[in-house]
Short mmCIF file of C-alpha atoms and ligand atoms in Angstrom, two decimals:
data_model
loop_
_atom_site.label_atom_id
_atom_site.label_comp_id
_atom_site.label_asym_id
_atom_site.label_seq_id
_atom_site.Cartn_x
_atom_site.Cartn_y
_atom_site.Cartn_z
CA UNK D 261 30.37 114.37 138.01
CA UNK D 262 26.86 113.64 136.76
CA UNK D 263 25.97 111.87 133.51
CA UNK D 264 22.90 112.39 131.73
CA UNK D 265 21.31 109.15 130.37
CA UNK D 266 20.45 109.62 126.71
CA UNK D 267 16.53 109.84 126.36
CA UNK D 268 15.15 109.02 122.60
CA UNK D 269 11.68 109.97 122.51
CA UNK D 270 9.27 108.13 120.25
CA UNK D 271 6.19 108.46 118.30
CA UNK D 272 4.56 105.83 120.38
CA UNK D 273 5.70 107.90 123.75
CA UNK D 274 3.86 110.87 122.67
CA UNK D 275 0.84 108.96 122.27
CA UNK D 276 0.91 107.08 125.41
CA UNK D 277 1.72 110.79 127.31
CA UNK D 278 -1.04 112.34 125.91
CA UNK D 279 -3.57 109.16 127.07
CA UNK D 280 -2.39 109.48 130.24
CA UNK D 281 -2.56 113.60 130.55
CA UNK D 282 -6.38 112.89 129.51
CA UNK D 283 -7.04 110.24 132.93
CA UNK D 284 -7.65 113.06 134.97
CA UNK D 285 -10.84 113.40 132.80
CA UNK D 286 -13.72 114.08 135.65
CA UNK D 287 -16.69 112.82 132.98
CA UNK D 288 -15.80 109.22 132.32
CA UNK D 289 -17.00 109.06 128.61
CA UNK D 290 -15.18 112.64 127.69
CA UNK D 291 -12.62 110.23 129.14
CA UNK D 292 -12.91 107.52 126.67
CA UNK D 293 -13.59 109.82 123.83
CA UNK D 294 -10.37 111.60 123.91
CA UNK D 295 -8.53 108.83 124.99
CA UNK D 296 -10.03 107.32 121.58
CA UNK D 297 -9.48 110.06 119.66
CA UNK D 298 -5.79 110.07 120.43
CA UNK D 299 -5.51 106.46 120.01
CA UNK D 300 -6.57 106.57 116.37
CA UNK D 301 -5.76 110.19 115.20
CA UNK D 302 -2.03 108.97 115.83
CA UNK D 303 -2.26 105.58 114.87
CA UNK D 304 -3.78 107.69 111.20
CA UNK D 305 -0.39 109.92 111.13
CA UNK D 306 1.69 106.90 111.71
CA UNK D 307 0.05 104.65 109.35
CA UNK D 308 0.07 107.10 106.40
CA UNK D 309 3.52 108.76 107.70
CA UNK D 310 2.10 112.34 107.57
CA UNK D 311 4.34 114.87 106.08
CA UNK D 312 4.60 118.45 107.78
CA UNK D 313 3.55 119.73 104.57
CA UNK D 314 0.53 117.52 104.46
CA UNK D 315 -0.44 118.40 107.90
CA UNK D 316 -0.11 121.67 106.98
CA UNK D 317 -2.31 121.18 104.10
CA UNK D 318 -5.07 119.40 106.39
CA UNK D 319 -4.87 122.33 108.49
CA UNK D 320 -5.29 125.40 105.74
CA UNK D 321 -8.23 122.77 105.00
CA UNK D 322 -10.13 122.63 107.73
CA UNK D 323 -9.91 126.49 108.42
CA UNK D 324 -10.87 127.33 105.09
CA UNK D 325 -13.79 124.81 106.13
CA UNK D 326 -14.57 126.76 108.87
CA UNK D 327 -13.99 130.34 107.24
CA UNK D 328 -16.81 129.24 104.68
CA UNK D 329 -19.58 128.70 107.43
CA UNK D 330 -21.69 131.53 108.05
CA UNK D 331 -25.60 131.39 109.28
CA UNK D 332 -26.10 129.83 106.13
CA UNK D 333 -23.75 127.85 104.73
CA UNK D 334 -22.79 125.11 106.94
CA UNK D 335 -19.39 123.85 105.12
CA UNK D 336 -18.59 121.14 108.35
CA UNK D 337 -21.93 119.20 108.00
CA UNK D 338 -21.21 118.94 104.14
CA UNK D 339 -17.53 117.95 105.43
CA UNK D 340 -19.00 115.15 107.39
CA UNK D 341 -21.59 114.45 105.48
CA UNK D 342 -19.28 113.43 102.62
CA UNK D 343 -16.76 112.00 104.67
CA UNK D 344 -19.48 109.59 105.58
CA UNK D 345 -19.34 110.21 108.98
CA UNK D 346 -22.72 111.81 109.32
CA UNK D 347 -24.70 108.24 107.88
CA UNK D 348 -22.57 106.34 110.69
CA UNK D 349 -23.34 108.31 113.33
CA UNK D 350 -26.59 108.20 111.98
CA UNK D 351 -27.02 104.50 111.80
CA UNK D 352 -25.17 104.28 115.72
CA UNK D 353 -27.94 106.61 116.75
CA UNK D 354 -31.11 105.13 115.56
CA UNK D 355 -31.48 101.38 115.55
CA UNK D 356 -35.33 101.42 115.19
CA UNK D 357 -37.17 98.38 115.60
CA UNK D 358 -38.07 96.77 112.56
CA UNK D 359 -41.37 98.86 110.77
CA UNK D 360 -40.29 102.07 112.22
CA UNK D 361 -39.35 104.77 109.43
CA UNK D 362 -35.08 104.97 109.02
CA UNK D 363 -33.46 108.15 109.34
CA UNK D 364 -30.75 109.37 107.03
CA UNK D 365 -28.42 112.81 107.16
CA UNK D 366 -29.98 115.97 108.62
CA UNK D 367 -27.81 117.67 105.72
CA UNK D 368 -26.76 121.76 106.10
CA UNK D 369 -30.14 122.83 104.08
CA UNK D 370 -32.36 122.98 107.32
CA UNK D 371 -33.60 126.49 108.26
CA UNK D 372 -36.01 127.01 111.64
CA UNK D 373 -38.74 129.14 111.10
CA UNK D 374 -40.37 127.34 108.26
CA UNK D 375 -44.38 128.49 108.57
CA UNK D 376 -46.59 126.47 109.82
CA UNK D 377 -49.43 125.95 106.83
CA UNK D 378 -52.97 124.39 106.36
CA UNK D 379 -52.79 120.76 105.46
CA UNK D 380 -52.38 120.23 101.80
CA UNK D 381 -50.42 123.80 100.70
CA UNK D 382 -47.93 124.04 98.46
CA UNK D 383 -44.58 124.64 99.54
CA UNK D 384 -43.44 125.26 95.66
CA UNK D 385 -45.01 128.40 94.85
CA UNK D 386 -42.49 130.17 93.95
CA UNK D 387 -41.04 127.16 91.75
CA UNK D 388 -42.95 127.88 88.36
CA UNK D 389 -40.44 125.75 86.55
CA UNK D 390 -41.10 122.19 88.44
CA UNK D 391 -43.81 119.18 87.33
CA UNK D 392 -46.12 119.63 90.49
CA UNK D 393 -46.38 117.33 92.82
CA UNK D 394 -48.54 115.90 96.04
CA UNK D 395 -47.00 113.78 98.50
CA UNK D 396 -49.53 111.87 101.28
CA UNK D 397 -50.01 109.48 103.31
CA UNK D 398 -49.83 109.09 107.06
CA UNK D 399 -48.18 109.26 110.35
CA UNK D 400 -48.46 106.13 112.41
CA UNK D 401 -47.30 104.48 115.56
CA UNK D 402 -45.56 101.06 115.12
CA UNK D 403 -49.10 99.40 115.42
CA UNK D 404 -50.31 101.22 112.72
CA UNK D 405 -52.95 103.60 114.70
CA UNK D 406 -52.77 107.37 113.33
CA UNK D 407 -50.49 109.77 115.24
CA UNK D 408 -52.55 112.64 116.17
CA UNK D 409 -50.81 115.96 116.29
CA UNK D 410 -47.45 115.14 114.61
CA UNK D 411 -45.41 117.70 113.27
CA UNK D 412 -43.68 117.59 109.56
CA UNK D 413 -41.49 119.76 109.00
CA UNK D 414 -40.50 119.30 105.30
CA UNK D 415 -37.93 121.18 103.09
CA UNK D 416 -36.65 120.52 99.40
CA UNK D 417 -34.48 121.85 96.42
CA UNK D 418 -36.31 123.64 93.67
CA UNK D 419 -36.83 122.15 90.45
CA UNK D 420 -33.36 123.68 89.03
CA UNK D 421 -31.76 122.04 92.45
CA UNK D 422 -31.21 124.78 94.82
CA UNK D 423 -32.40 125.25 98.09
CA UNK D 424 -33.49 129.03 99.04
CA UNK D 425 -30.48 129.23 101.03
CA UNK D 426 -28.21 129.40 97.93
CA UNK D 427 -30.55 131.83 95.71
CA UNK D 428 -29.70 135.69 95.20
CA UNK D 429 -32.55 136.57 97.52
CA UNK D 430 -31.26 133.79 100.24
CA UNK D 431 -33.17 135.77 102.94
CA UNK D 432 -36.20 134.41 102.03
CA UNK D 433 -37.84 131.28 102.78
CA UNK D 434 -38.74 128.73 99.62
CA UNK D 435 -39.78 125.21 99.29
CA UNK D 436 -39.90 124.63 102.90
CA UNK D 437 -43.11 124.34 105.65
CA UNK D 438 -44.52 122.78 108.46
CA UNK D 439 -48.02 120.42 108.78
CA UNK D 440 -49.34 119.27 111.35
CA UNK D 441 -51.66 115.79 111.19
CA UNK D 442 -55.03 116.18 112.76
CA UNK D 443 -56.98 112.28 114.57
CA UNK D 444 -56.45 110.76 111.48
CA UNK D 445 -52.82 111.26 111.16
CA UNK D 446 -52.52 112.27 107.56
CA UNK D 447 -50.71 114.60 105.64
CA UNK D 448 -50.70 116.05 102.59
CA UNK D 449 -47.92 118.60 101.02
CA UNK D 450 -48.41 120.05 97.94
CA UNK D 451 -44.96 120.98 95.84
CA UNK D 452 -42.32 119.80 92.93
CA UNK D 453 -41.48 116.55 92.02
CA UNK D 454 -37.76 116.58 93.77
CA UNK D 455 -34.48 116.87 91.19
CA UNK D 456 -31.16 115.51 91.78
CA UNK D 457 -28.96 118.53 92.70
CA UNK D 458 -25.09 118.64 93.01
CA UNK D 459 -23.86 119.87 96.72
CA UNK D 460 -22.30 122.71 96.74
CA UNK D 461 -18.69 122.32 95.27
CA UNK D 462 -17.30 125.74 95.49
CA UNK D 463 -15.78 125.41 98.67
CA UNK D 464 -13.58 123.10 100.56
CA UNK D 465 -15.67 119.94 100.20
CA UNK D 466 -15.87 120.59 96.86
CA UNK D 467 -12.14 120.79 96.17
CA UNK D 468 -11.91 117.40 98.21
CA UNK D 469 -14.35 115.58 95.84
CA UNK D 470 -12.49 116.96 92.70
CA UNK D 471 -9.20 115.82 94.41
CA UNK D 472 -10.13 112.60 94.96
CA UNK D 473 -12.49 112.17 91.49
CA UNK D 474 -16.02 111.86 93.37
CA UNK D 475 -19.13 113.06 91.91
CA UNK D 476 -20.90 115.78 93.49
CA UNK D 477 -25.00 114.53 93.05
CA UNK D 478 -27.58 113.67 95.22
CA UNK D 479 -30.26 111.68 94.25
CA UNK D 480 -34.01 113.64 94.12
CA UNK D 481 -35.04 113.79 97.71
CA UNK D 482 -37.46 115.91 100.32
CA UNK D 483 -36.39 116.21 103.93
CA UNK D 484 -38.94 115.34 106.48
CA UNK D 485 -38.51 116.01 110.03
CA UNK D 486 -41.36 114.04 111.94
CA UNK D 487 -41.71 114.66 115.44
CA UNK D 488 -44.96 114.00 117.75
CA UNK D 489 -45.29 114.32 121.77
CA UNK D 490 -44.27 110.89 123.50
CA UNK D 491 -42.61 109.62 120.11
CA UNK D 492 -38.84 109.67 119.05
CA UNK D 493 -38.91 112.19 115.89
CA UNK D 494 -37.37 111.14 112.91
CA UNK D 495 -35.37 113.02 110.31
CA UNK D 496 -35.73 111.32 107.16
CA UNK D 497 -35.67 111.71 103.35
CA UNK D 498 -38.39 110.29 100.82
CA UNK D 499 -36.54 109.73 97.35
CA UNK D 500 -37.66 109.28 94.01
CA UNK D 501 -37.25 105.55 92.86
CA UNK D 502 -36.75 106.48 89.35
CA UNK D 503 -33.31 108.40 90.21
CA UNK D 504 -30.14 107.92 88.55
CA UNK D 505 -27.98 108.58 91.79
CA UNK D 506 -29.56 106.35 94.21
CA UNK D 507 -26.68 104.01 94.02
CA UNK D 508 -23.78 106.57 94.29
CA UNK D 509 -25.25 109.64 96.56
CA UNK D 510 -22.49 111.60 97.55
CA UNK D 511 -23.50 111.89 101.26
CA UNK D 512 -24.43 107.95 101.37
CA UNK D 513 -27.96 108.96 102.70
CA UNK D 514 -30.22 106.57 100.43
CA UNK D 515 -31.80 103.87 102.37
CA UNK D 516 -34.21 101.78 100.22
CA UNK D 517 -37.30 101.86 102.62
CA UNK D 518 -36.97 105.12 101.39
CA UNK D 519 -37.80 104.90 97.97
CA UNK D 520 -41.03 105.82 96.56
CA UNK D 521 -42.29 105.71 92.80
CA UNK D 522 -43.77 108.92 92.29
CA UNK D 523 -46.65 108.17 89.73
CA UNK D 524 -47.50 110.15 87.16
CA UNK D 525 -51.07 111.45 86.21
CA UNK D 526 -50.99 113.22 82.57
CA UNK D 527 -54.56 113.31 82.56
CA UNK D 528 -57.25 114.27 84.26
CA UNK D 529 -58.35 111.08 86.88
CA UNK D 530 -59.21 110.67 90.06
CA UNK D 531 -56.31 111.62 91.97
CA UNK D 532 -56.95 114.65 89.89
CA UNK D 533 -60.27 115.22 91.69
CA UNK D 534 -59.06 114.13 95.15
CA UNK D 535 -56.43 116.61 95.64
CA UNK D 536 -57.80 119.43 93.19
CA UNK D 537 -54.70 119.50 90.72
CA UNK D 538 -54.68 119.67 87.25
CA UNK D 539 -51.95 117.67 85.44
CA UNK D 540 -50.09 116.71 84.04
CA UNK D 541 -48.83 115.84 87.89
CA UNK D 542 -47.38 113.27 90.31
CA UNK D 543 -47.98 111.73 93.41
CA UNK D 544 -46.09 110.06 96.08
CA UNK D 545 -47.56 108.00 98.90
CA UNK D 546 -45.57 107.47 101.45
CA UNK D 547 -46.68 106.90 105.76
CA UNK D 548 -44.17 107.79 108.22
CA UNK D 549 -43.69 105.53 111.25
CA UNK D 550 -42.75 106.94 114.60
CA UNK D 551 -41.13 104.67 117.34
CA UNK D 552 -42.84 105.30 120.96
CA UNK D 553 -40.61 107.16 123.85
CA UNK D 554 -39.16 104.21 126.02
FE1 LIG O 609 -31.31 117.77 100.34
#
């Protein structure tokens, strides 16, 4: 006669069977990230007790996340972004040394194939609406010599807040362009002085932030990807100082070495002259710092 032993299997059994299932893991740091990921994506369900309806829930969530991505619309980054996981991963990534410009969130607005234009063109043509703008300065190494060569690559929300990517004719590209610095490393881009603009709430993130009583708004920014041969490229935002979201951005981006006044010129003056505009106008100086490849 043969007895079976009763067997009560646990929570914490589970967890510590599916660490061990992932040892066999050939690449030792796929190893430790999914032994990680276990480790805290159960400790999550046990500390909150997770309903089967709730995980349910989580999962209708995450594939209506998916289902609203498209070449587009990139609902995950906004996901992460808000969840502030892209700003840590962010700040784990790029510990600059101290002078060097800070990065922030890469966002879901980027497109490729912005043009590349003459130093000094406007990006905002097609923005009638918007107070013009011209932002300057420089690219430098951490010394402070000019970067020769660098590539910006700069995109922005129109003066009502939307990027091109969320206009009828989404197929074309607005407020976006690439410069590249000549010896003396400096740049000038011609466009709109920045808005703040609410993220896009009519999909899943945007049913989390209502949920949970978060505001949607970003505080007035450009996106600037710097990049220049034997340098680490940065992707960066310049904000406007005077912006009433700076404190609470929804995606946790702000940084203050990132702040700029933008100055206004409602007359005719020198700046005027120097960059050909008429005003009423603004301006924003701001030099870009680029870290050298170890
Ligand atoms: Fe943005």
């Amino acid at each position: 006669m043969t007895s079976k032993a009763p067997t009560t299997t646990t929570e914490d059994d589970i967890t510590a069977e599916t660490i061990r299932r992932f040892e066999g893991t050939p690449d030792p740091r796929l190893r430790e990230i999914m032994t990680s990921l276990t480790r805290h994506l159960h400790g999550f369900l046990k500390e909150v007790q997770l309903t089967e309806q709730e995980w349910f829930e989580a999962i209708k969530f995450l594939t209506a996340t998916g289902h609203k991505c498209d070449d587009i619309r990139q609902e995950f980054i906004l996901l992460s972004d808000t969840l502030g996981v892209s700003m840590v991963v962010d700040l784990i990534s790029h510990r600059k040394p101290a002078g060097a410009t800070e990065s922030t969130v890469f966002g879901p607005f980027h497109r490729p194939g912005a043009p590349e234009l003459p130093m000094g063109a406007n990006i905002a043509a097609a923005d009638k609406n918007g107070m013009p703008a011209v932002v300057f300065g420089r690219v430098l190494d951490v010394a402070g010599r000019p970067v020769a060569g660098a590539l910006l690559d700069v995109w922005q929300a129109n003066s009502e807040g939307f990027y091109d990517s969320q206009l009828p004719n989404a197929d074309e590209l607005q407020m976006r362009g690439k410069f590249r610095t000549g010896e003396d490393g400096r740049y000038v881009v011609r466009t709109t002085r920045p808005v703040h603009y609410s993220i896009p709430t009519d999909g899943p993130v945007g049913v989390m932030l209502n949920a949970t009583n978060r505001h949607p708004w970003r505080p007035a920014h450009i996106h600037f990807a710097v990049s220049a041969e034997g340098f680490e490229p940065v992707t960066t935002h310049v904000f406007d100082s005077i912006d009433p979201y700076l404190k609470s951005d929804a995606v946790f981006g702000v940084k203050d070495s990132l702040i700029v006044d933008f100055q206004e010129h409602p007359t005719r003056d020198k700046a005027a002259e120097d960059f050909g505009m008429e005003p009423p106008f603004v301006t924003a100086e701001f030099d870009f710092v680029l870290k050298r490849r170890a």
